[in-house]
């Protein structure tokens, strides 16, 4: 929830006008606290050629807009892919698409994120329930790494959701511990155990499993498995592995 503080100082002065006394008040307001202070705040404008941890934080949030088949690296280097991703993000949200990340771009990102830095339509709780056992740390990487990986794939899922007209998507499986992954037919050490994968289904009638798979090709997903791939008739799997491994034959992929 956004918070703001309003500081008011009242100063009264008395004016005598034709024997009539009038009291006036002056109100001074401070700027509201930035919503991003709960998560991450950018302190400078970023553009092609800049580098640093603030660029990495930007890349995490716009990686789903880098283009068809592009699984953008989160490397802290603002190059051509990042410029394209920022332009596409800006265009998608009605901003001037100049590829420069400044106040308007950051303001939009702030509006899209929760205090824990996850996007507003996805959460750690949803992405780790059931087989994830609440991010219990028994995956293939440390708990901190699994959480970071989940954050990154959820931001790409946020881009995917917006690309499809903001029809809601539901996560049926995200992080899995190794024992549960093996128990549901996985290898016990697949993408889910790293926190890099989500299984998605439509949450309304406005989209389909195939539309999810088809649009995921534009949302920075390295792995896409949907209808037509064995065991994926009831969900579409997306993940952020390096490279490109896509299979959903019923969807033309």
Short mmCIF file of N, CA and C in Angstrom, two decimals, residues 107-230:
data_model
loop_
_atom_site.label_atom_id
_atom_site.label_comp_id
_atom_site.label_asym_id
_atom_site.label_seq_id
_atom_site.Cartn_x
_atom_site.Cartn_y
_atom_site.Cartn_z
N UNK A 107 8.96 5.63 -12.34
CA UNK A 107 7.66 5.79 -11.70
C UNK A 107 6.72 4.66 -12.08
N UNK A 108 6.75 4.26 -13.36
CA UNK A 108 5.89 3.16 -13.80
C UNK A 108 6.32 1.85 -13.15
N UNK A 109 7.63 1.62 -13.06
CA UNK A 109 8.12 0.41 -12.41
C UNK A 109 7.70 0.39 -10.95
N UNK A 110 7.82 1.54 -10.27
CA UNK A 110 7.41 1.61 -8.87
C UNK A 110 5.94 1.21 -8.71
N UNK A 111 5.12 1.64 -9.65
CA UNK A 111 3.69 1.33 -9.58
C UNK A 111 3.41 -0.15 -9.82
N UNK A 112 4.36 -0.84 -10.44
CA UNK A 112 4.16 -2.25 -10.78
C UNK A 112 4.76 -3.20 -9.76
N UNK A 113 5.41 -2.70 -8.72
CA UNK A 113 6.09 -3.60 -7.81
C UNK A 113 5.57 -3.47 -6.39
N UNK A 114 5.65 -4.59 -5.68
CA UNK A 114 5.29 -4.64 -4.28
C UNK A 114 6.51 -4.32 -3.42
N UNK A 115 6.33 -4.09 -2.12
CA UNK A 115 7.46 -3.73 -1.26
C UNK A 115 8.60 -4.74 -1.22
N UNK A 116 8.33 -6.02 -1.55
CA UNK A 116 9.40 -7.02 -1.57
C UNK A 116 10.06 -7.13 -2.94
N UNK A 117 9.76 -6.21 -3.83
CA UNK A 117 10.36 -6.12 -5.17
C UNK A 117 9.78 -7.11 -6.18
N UNK A 118 8.79 -7.87 -5.81
CA UNK A 118 8.11 -8.72 -6.79
C UNK A 118 7.08 -7.89 -7.54
N UNK A 119 6.70 -8.30 -8.74
CA UNK A 119 5.66 -7.56 -9.47
C UNK A 119 4.30 -7.75 -8.82
N UNK A 120 3.42 -6.77 -9.02
CA UNK A 120 2.18 -6.73 -8.26
C UNK A 120 1.23 -7.90 -8.51
N UNK A 121 1.35 -8.58 -9.64
CA UNK A 121 0.40 -9.65 -9.95
C UNK A 121 0.93 -11.05 -9.64
N UNK A 122 2.13 -11.13 -9.07
CA UNK A 122 2.72 -12.42 -8.72
C UNK A 122 3.39 -12.28 -7.35
N UNK A 123 3.50 -13.39 -6.64
CA UNK A 123 4.06 -13.31 -5.30
C UNK A 123 4.88 -14.54 -4.97
N UNK A 124 5.80 -14.38 -4.00
CA UNK A 124 6.56 -15.53 -3.53
C UNK A 124 5.64 -16.62 -2.97
N UNK A 125 4.59 -16.21 -2.28
CA UNK A 125 3.69 -17.19 -1.68
C UNK A 125 3.05 -18.07 -2.74
N UNK A 126 2.53 -17.45 -3.80
CA UNK A 126 1.89 -18.22 -4.86
C UNK A 126 2.91 -19.09 -5.59
N UNK A 127 4.12 -18.57 -5.76
CA UNK A 127 5.13 -19.27 -6.55
C UNK A 127 5.91 -20.31 -5.75
N UNK A 128 5.50 -20.55 -4.51
CA UNK A 128 6.21 -21.56 -3.72
C UNK A 128 5.27 -22.42 -2.88
N UNK A 129 3.96 -22.31 -3.14
CA UNK A 129 3.02 -23.10 -2.35
C UNK A 129 3.03 -24.55 -2.78
N UNK A 130 2.44 -25.39 -1.95
CA UNK A 130 2.32 -26.83 -2.23
C UNK A 130 3.69 -27.47 -2.40
N UNK A 131 4.08 -27.79 -3.63
CA UNK A 131 5.33 -28.53 -3.85
C UNK A 131 6.56 -27.72 -3.45
N UNK A 132 6.43 -26.42 -3.37
CA UNK A 132 7.55 -25.59 -2.93
C UNK A 132 7.69 -25.54 -1.43
N UNK A 133 6.62 -25.93 -0.75
CA UNK A 133 6.62 -25.97 0.71
C UNK A 133 7.12 -24.67 1.32
N UNK A 134 6.67 -23.56 0.70
CA UNK A 134 6.98 -22.26 1.26
C UNK A 134 8.44 -21.86 1.18
N UNK A 135 9.10 -22.18 0.06
CA UNK A 135 10.52 -21.85 -0.10
C UNK A 135 11.32 -22.37 1.08
N UNK A 136 11.36 -23.68 1.23
CA UNK A 136 11.98 -24.27 2.42
C UNK A 136 13.49 -24.40 2.33
N UNK A 137 14.10 -23.99 1.20
CA UNK A 137 15.55 -24.05 1.11
C UNK A 137 16.11 -25.38 0.68
N UNK A 138 15.24 -26.35 0.34
CA UNK A 138 15.71 -27.67 -0.04
C UNK A 138 15.73 -27.88 -1.56
N UNK A 139 15.98 -26.80 -2.28
CA UNK A 139 16.09 -26.90 -3.72
C UNK A 139 17.52 -27.14 -4.15
N UNK A 140 17.80 -26.82 -5.41
CA UNK A 140 19.15 -27.05 -5.95
C UNK A 140 20.09 -25.89 -5.72
N UNK A 141 19.57 -24.79 -5.16
CA UNK A 141 20.38 -23.60 -4.85
C UNK A 141 19.98 -23.10 -3.47
N UNK A 142 20.72 -22.14 -2.97
CA UNK A 142 20.40 -21.57 -1.66
C UNK A 142 19.04 -20.89 -1.69
N UNK A 143 18.47 -20.70 -0.52
CA UNK A 143 17.19 -20.04 -0.42
C UNK A 143 17.25 -18.64 -1.02
N UNK A 144 18.33 -17.91 -0.76
CA UNK A 144 18.45 -16.54 -1.29
C UNK A 144 18.49 -16.55 -2.81
N UNK A 145 19.20 -17.51 -3.39
CA UNK A 145 19.29 -17.59 -4.85
C UNK A 145 17.94 -17.99 -5.45
N UNK A 146 17.25 -18.92 -4.81
CA UNK A 146 15.93 -19.33 -5.30
C UNK A 146 14.96 -18.15 -5.29
N UNK A 147 15.00 -17.34 -4.24
CA UNK A 147 14.13 -16.17 -4.16
C UNK A 147 14.47 -15.16 -5.27
N UNK A 148 15.76 -14.94 -5.50
CA UNK A 148 16.17 -14.01 -6.55
C UNK A 148 15.74 -14.53 -7.91
N UNK A 149 15.91 -15.83 -8.14
CA UNK A 149 15.49 -16.41 -9.42
C UNK A 149 13.98 -16.28 -9.62
N UNK A 150 13.23 -16.55 -8.57
CA UNK A 150 11.77 -16.41 -8.67
C UNK A 150 11.37 -14.98 -9.00
N UNK A 151 12.04 -14.03 -8.37
CA UNK A 151 11.74 -12.62 -8.66
C UNK A 151 11.96 -12.32 -10.14
N UNK A 152 13.04 -12.84 -10.68
CA UNK A 152 13.37 -12.56 -12.08
C UNK A 152 12.35 -13.19 -13.03
N UNK A 153 11.95 -14.43 -12.78
CA UNK A 153 10.98 -15.07 -13.68
C UNK A 153 9.60 -14.44 -13.49
N UNK A 154 9.27 -13.98 -12.30
CA UNK A 154 7.97 -13.35 -12.09
C UNK A 154 7.88 -12.01 -12.82
N UNK A 155 8.97 -11.26 -12.90
CA UNK A 155 8.93 -10.01 -13.66
C UNK A 155 8.71 -10.28 -15.15
N UNK A 156 9.26 -11.36 -15.66
CA UNK A 156 9.00 -11.70 -17.06
C UNK A 156 7.56 -12.18 -17.24
N UNK A 157 7.04 -12.87 -16.22
CA UNK A 157 5.63 -13.25 -16.28
C UNK A 157 4.73 -12.02 -16.23
N UNK A 158 5.15 -10.99 -15.52
CA UNK A 158 4.39 -9.74 -15.50
C UNK A 158 4.33 -9.12 -16.89
N UNK A 159 5.47 -9.15 -17.60
CA UNK A 159 5.49 -8.65 -18.97
C UNK A 159 4.59 -9.50 -19.86
N UNK A 160 4.65 -10.80 -19.68
CA UNK A 160 3.79 -11.72 -20.44
C UNK A 160 2.32 -11.40 -20.20
N UNK A 161 1.95 -11.21 -18.97
CA UNK A 161 0.57 -10.89 -18.61
C UNK A 161 0.10 -9.60 -19.28
N UNK A 162 0.94 -8.57 -19.24
CA UNK A 162 0.55 -7.30 -19.84
C UNK A 162 0.45 -7.41 -21.35
N UNK A 163 1.35 -8.19 -21.94
CA UNK A 163 1.32 -8.40 -23.39
C UNK A 163 0.01 -9.03 -23.83
N UNK A 164 -0.58 -9.84 -22.97
CA UNK A 164 -1.83 -10.53 -23.31
C UNK A 164 -3.06 -9.76 -22.83
N UNK A 165 -2.90 -8.46 -22.64
CA UNK A 165 -4.04 -7.64 -22.29
C UNK A 165 -4.38 -7.63 -20.81
N UNK A 166 -3.40 -8.00 -19.99
CA UNK A 166 -3.57 -8.04 -18.53
C UNK A 166 -4.63 -9.04 -18.07
N UNK A 167 -4.86 -10.07 -18.87
CA UNK A 167 -5.70 -11.16 -18.39
C UNK A 167 -4.92 -11.89 -17.28
N UNK A 168 -5.56 -12.17 -16.17
CA UNK A 168 -4.83 -12.76 -15.04
C UNK A 168 -4.33 -14.17 -15.34
N UNK A 169 -3.16 -14.46 -14.79
CA UNK A 169 -2.55 -15.78 -14.90
C UNK A 169 -2.38 -16.35 -13.49
N UNK A 170 -2.53 -17.65 -13.37
CA UNK A 170 -2.35 -18.30 -12.08
C UNK A 170 -1.15 -19.23 -12.13
N UNK A 171 -0.33 -19.18 -11.09
CA UNK A 171 0.82 -20.06 -10.98
C UNK A 171 0.39 -21.34 -10.28
N UNK A 172 0.50 -22.46 -10.98
CA UNK A 172 0.14 -23.74 -10.36
C UNK A 172 1.36 -24.44 -9.76
N UNK A 173 2.55 -24.06 -10.20
CA UNK A 173 3.78 -24.60 -9.63
C UNK A 173 4.92 -23.64 -9.94
N UNK A 174 5.70 -23.32 -8.94
CA UNK A 174 6.87 -22.47 -9.13
C UNK A 174 8.08 -23.19 -8.55
N UNK A 175 8.62 -22.65 -7.45
CA UNK A 175 9.72 -23.34 -6.78
C UNK A 175 9.24 -24.68 -6.23
N UNK A 176 10.08 -25.70 -6.40
CA UNK A 176 9.83 -27.01 -5.80
C UNK A 176 11.08 -27.46 -5.07
N UNK A 177 10.92 -28.08 -3.91
CA UNK A 177 12.10 -28.70 -3.32
C UNK A 177 12.39 -29.98 -4.11
N UNK A 178 13.60 -30.50 -3.95
CA UNK A 178 14.03 -31.61 -4.81
C UNK A 178 13.19 -32.87 -4.62
N UNK A 179 12.84 -33.16 -3.38
CA UNK A 179 12.05 -34.38 -3.13
C UNK A 179 10.67 -34.28 -3.77
N UNK A 180 10.04 -33.12 -3.65
CA UNK A 180 8.70 -32.97 -4.22
C UNK A 180 8.76 -32.93 -5.74
N UNK A 181 9.81 -32.34 -6.29
CA UNK A 181 9.96 -32.30 -7.75
C UNK A 181 10.02 -33.73 -8.30
N UNK A 182 10.78 -34.56 -7.64
CA UNK A 182 10.87 -35.96 -8.07
C UNK A 182 9.54 -36.66 -7.88
N UNK A 183 8.82 -36.32 -6.82
CA UNK A 183 7.57 -36.97 -6.52
C UNK A 183 6.44 -36.66 -7.48
N UNK A 184 6.54 -35.53 -8.19
CA UNK A 184 5.48 -35.17 -9.15
C UNK A 184 5.91 -35.45 -10.58
N UNK A 185 6.97 -36.21 -10.74
CA UNK A 185 7.39 -36.62 -12.08
C UNK A 185 8.55 -35.86 -12.65
N UNK A 186 9.13 -34.93 -11.89
CA UNK A 186 10.31 -34.20 -12.36
C UNK A 186 11.57 -35.01 -12.14
N UNK A 187 12.69 -34.39 -12.44
CA UNK A 187 13.97 -35.08 -12.30
C UNK A 187 14.53 -35.01 -10.88
N UNK A 188 13.95 -34.13 -10.08
CA UNK A 188 14.51 -33.89 -8.75
C UNK A 188 15.58 -32.83 -8.76
N UNK A 189 15.85 -32.27 -9.93
CA UNK A 189 16.88 -31.24 -10.03
C UNK A 189 16.66 -30.33 -11.22
N UNK A 190 15.39 -30.19 -11.65
CA UNK A 190 15.08 -29.38 -12.82
C UNK A 190 14.96 -27.90 -12.51
N UNK A 191 14.46 -27.16 -13.49
CA UNK A 191 14.37 -25.71 -13.37
C UNK A 191 13.56 -25.27 -12.15
N UNK A 192 12.52 -26.00 -11.81
CA UNK A 192 11.70 -25.63 -10.66
C UNK A 192 12.51 -25.62 -9.37
N UNK A 193 13.47 -26.51 -9.24
CA UNK A 193 14.25 -26.59 -8.00
C UNK A 193 15.25 -25.44 -7.87
N UNK A 194 15.43 -24.68 -8.96
CA UNK A 194 16.29 -23.49 -8.93
C UNK A 194 15.46 -22.20 -8.74
N UNK A 195 14.15 -22.35 -8.79
CA UNK A 195 13.30 -21.16 -8.70
C UNK A 195 13.21 -20.38 -9.99
N UNK A 196 13.62 -20.99 -11.09
CA UNK A 196 13.66 -20.28 -12.37
C UNK A 196 12.45 -20.56 -13.25
N UNK A 197 11.48 -21.34 -12.77
CA UNK A 197 10.37 -21.79 -13.62
C UNK A 197 9.03 -21.53 -12.96
N UNK A 198 8.02 -21.31 -13.81
CA UNK A 198 6.64 -21.19 -13.38
C UNK A 198 5.77 -22.03 -14.30
N UNK A 199 4.80 -22.72 -13.74
CA UNK A 199 3.74 -23.36 -14.53
C UNK A 199 2.52 -22.45 -14.45
N UNK A 200 2.02 -22.04 -15.61
CA UNK A 200 0.96 -21.04 -15.68
C UNK A 200 -0.31 -21.60 -16.30
N UNK A 201 -1.44 -21.09 -15.82
CA UNK A 201 -2.74 -21.39 -16.43
C UNK A 201 -3.54 -20.10 -16.48
N UNK A 202 -4.49 -19.99 -17.41
CA UNK A 202 -5.34 -18.80 -17.45
C UNK A 202 -6.21 -18.72 -16.19
N UNK A 203 -6.43 -17.51 -15.72
CA UNK A 203 -7.32 -17.31 -14.56
C UNK A 203 -8.62 -16.65 -14.96
N UNK A 204 -8.84 -16.48 -16.27
CA UNK A 204 -10.14 -16.06 -16.78
C UNK A 204 -10.30 -16.63 -18.18
N UNK A 205 -11.39 -16.31 -18.83
CA UNK A 205 -11.66 -16.88 -20.15
C UNK A 205 -11.03 -16.07 -21.28
N UNK A 206 -10.25 -15.07 -20.95
CA UNK A 206 -9.71 -14.19 -21.98
C UNK A 206 -8.45 -14.68 -22.65
N UNK A 207 -7.88 -15.79 -22.17
CA UNK A 207 -6.67 -16.31 -22.80
C UNK A 207 -6.68 -17.83 -22.71
N UNK A 208 -5.66 -18.47 -23.27
CA UNK A 208 -5.58 -19.93 -23.31
C UNK A 208 -4.15 -20.36 -23.03
N UNK A 209 -3.99 -21.65 -22.80
CA UNK A 209 -2.64 -22.18 -22.60
C UNK A 209 -1.76 -21.91 -23.82
N UNK A 210 -2.32 -22.04 -25.01
CA UNK A 210 -1.53 -21.79 -26.22
C UNK A 210 -1.14 -20.33 -26.35
N UNK A 211 -2.05 -19.44 -25.99
CA UNK A 211 -1.71 -18.01 -26.06
C UNK A 211 -0.58 -17.69 -25.08
N UNK A 212 -0.61 -18.34 -23.92
CA UNK A 212 0.49 -18.14 -22.97
C UNK A 212 1.80 -18.59 -23.60
N UNK A 213 1.81 -19.78 -24.18
CA UNK A 213 3.03 -20.30 -24.79
C UNK A 213 3.51 -19.43 -25.94
N UNK A 214 2.58 -19.01 -26.78
CA UNK A 214 2.95 -18.19 -27.94
C UNK A 214 3.52 -16.83 -27.53
N UNK A 215 2.89 -16.20 -26.57
CA UNK A 215 3.35 -14.89 -26.14
C UNK A 215 4.61 -14.96 -25.29
N UNK A 216 4.84 -16.09 -24.63
CA UNK A 216 6.05 -16.25 -23.82
C UNK A 216 7.31 -16.13 -24.65
N UNK A 217 7.21 -16.39 -25.96
CA UNK A 217 8.37 -16.26 -26.84
C UNK A 217 8.87 -14.82 -26.91
N UNK A 218 7.99 -13.88 -26.59
CA UNK A 218 8.34 -12.46 -26.62
C UNK A 218 8.65 -11.91 -25.23
N UNK A 219 8.60 -12.77 -24.22
CA UNK A 219 8.71 -12.30 -22.83
C UNK A 219 9.98 -12.78 -22.13
N UNK A 220 11.01 -13.10 -22.90
CA UNK A 220 12.30 -13.43 -22.30
C UNK A 220 12.41 -14.81 -21.70
N UNK A 221 11.54 -15.74 -22.12
CA UNK A 221 11.57 -17.09 -21.57
C UNK A 221 12.47 -18.01 -22.39
N UNK A 222 13.43 -18.62 -21.73
CA UNK A 222 14.33 -19.54 -22.43
C UNK A 222 13.71 -20.91 -22.61
N UNK A 223 12.88 -21.33 -21.66
CA UNK A 223 12.18 -22.60 -21.76
C UNK A 223 10.68 -22.38 -21.82
N UNK A 224 10.03 -23.01 -22.79
CA UNK A 224 8.57 -22.95 -22.92
C UNK A 224 8.08 -24.34 -23.29
N UNK A 225 7.19 -24.90 -22.48
CA UNK A 225 6.61 -26.22 -22.77
C UNK A 225 5.12 -26.14 -22.50
N UNK A 226 4.33 -26.45 -23.53
CA UNK A 226 2.89 -26.34 -23.40
C UNK A 226 2.18 -27.48 -24.07
N UNK A 227 0.88 -27.31 -24.37
CA UNK A 227 0.09 -28.38 -24.98
C UNK A 227 0.78 -28.99 -26.20
N UNK A 228 0.83 -30.31 -26.20
CA UNK A 228 1.54 -31.03 -27.24
C UNK A 228 2.84 -31.60 -26.74
N UNK A 229 3.38 -31.02 -25.66
CA UNK A 229 4.57 -31.59 -25.02
C UNK A 229 4.09 -32.53 -23.92
N UNK A 230 4.68 -33.72 -23.81
CA UNK A 230 4.20 -34.71 -22.84
C UNK A 230 4.05 -34.13 -21.43
#
